[in-house]
Structures are given as structure tokens and as C-alpha cells.
Short mmCIF file of C-alpha atoms in Angstrom, two decimals:
data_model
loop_
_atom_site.label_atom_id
_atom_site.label_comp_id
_atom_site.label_asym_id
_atom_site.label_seq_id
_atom_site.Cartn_x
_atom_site.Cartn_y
_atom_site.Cartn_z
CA UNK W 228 12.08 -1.93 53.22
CA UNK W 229 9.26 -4.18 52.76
CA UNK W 230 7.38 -1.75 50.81
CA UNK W 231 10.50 -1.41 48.68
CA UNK W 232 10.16 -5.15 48.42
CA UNK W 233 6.32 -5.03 47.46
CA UNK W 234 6.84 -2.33 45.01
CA UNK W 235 9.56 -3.66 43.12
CA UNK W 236 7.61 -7.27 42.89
CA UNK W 237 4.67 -5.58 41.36
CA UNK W 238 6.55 -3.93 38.96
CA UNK W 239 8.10 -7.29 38.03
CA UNK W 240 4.33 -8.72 37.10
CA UNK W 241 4.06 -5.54 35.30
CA UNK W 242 7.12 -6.39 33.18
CA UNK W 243 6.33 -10.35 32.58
CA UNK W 244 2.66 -9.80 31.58
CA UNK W 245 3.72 -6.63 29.44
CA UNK W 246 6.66 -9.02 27.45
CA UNK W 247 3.64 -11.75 27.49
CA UNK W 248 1.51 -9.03 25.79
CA UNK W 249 4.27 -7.86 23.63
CA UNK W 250 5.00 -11.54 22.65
CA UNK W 251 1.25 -12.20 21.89
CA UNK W 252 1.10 -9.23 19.25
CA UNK W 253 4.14 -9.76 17.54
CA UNK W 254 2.63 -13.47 16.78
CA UNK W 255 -0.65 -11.71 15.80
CA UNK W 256 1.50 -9.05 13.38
CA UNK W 257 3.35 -12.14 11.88
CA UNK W 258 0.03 -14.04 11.48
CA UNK W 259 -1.80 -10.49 9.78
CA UNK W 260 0.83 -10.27 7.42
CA UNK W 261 0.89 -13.94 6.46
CA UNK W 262 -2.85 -13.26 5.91
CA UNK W 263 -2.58 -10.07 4.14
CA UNK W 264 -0.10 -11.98 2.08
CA UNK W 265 -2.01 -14.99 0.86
CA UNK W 266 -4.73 -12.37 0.05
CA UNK W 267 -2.99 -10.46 -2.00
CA UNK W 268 -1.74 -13.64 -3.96
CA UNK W 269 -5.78 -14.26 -4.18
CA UNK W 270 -6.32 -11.38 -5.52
CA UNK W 271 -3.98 -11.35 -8.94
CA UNK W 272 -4.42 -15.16 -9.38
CA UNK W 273 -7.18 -13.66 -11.49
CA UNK W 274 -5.15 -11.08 -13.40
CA UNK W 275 -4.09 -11.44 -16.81
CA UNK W 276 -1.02 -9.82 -18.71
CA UNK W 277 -1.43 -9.78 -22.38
CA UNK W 278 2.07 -8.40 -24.46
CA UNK W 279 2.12 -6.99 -27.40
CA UNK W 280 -0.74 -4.87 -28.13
CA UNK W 281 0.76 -1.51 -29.70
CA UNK W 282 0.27 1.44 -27.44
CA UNK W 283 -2.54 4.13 -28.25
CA UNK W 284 -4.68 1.44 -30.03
CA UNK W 285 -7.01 0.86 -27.30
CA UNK W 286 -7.31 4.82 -27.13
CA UNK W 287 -9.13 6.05 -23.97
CA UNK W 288 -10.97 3.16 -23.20
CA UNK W 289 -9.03 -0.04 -22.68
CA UNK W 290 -11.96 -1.81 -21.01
CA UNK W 291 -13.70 -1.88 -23.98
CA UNK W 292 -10.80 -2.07 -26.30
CA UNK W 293 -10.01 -5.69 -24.23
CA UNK W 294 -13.83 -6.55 -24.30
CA UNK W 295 -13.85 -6.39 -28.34
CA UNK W 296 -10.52 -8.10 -28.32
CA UNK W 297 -11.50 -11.29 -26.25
CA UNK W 298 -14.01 -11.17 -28.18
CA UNK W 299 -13.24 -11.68 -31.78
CA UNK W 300 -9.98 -13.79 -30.07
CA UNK W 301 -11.63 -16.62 -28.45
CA UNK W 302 -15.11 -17.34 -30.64
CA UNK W 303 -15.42 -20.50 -29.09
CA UNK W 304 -15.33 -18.76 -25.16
CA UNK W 305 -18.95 -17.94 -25.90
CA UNK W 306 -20.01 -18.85 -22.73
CA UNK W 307 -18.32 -16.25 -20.87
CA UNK W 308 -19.90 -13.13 -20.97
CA UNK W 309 -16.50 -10.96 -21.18
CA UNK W 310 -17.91 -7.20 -20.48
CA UNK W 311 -18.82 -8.62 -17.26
CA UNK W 312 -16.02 -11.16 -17.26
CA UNK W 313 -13.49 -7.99 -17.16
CA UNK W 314 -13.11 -6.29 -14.82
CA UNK W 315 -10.71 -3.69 -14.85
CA UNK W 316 -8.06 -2.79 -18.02
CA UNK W 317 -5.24 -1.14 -18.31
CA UNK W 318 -1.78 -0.82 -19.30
CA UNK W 319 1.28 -1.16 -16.99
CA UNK W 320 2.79 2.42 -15.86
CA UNK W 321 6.25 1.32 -16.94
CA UNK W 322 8.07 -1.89 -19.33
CA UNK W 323 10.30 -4.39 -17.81
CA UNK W 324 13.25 -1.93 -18.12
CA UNK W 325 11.06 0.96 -16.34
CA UNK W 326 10.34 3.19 -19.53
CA UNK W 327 7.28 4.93 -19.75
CA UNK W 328 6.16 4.75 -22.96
CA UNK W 329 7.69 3.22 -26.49
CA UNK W 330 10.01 6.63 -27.15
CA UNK W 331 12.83 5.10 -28.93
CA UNK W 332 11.36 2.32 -30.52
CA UNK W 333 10.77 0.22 -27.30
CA UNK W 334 8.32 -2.82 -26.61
CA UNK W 335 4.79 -1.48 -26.31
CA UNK W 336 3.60 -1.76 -22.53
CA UNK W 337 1.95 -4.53 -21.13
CA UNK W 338 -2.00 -4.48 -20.62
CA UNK W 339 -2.89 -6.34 -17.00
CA UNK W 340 -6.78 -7.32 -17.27
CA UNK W 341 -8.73 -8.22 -13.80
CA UNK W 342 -10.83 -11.21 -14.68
CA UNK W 343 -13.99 -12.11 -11.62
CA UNK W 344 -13.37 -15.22 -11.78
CA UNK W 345 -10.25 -17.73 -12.11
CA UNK W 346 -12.00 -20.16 -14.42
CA UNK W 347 -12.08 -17.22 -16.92
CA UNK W 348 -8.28 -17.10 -17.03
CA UNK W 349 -7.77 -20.60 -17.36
CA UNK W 350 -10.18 -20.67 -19.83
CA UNK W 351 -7.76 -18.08 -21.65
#
């Protein structure tokens, strides 16, 4: 009986510092994902969505296409040196009503730019 006794109050410190574990990672997983997040928020606080470029005229290269386009659209943003500025370009996979492409006279997609640094997109 007393080993019954021992037993069962072992396994009972088992089960309280296995719910203290559990409890600990659950507050870690809700703290990661808080993180992961904020850094995600980080991330496109530099990304920039310009409307109304007409689709096919930045033909295969859109990094370049935006590079010429910032360009000869902001003269006086000389001080930013833009093909190094940009970092990625390229057009959203689908318009706000989830078409694919302009077929049937639709809006033209969006082009999302990834500036390295926020001060460029303010500057914008």
C-alpha cells in the first residue's frame, strides 16, 4: 500500500511540473508569434504599392522598369541612389477583386516595390 502511495505521489510531480512546462511554452509560442508578428510588420513598412502602371510595360524586367521610373519621377530625390534603393519589383499575382490579369478591360495590377530603407519611402 505504501508503495501504491509513493508511486501515485510521484506521478503527481510528474503531472504539476509537466502542466508547469506545458504552461511555460504556450507563453513562449504566444510571445514567438507576437515577435514573428511585429517582424513581419518591419518588414513591409518599407514596401511601396504604386497603381496604375499598365500591365506589360515594364516587360520582363520590372526592377529596372521601376529604377527608370523613380527616376525621371522624382528629379529632385537625387540623393537616393534608386538601383540600389530598390530592392525587389514586381507586380501583385492578382487585383483587389482576385483577377489575374486585365482580360476584360480590368484595372492593371498593382506593382509592390521593396525599398532598403524607410526614409526612401517617405521620401516618396
Amino acid at each position: 500500500m505504501e508503495e501504491a502511495e509513493t508511486r501515485i505521489s510521484h506521478l503527481e510531480d510528474d503531472v504539476g511540473s509537466q502542466r508547469m512546462t506545458r504552461e511555460t511554452m504556450e507563453k513562449q509560442l504566444e510571445d514567438m508569434q507576437w515577435k514573428l508578428t511585429e517582424l513581419e510588420d518591419r518588414l513591409r513598412r518599407n514596401n511601396l504599392r504604386v497603381l496604375g502602371i499598365p500591365e506589360g510595360d515594364e516587360e520582363s524586367d520590372p526592377h529596372g522598369f521601376m529604377i527608370a521610373l523613380f527616376k525621371e519621377a522624382f528629379p529632385g530625390l537625387h540623393q537616393w541612389e534608386w538601383d540600389r534603393e530598390i530592392q525587389r519589383a514586381h507586380r501583385f499575382p492578382f487585383n483587389r477583386v482576385g483577377i489575374s490579369s486585365t482580360e476584360g478591360g480590368g484595372r492593371p495590377r498593382a506593382m509592390l516595390i521593396s525599398l532598403l530603407n524607410f526614409q526612401a519611402r517617405q521620401a516618396v
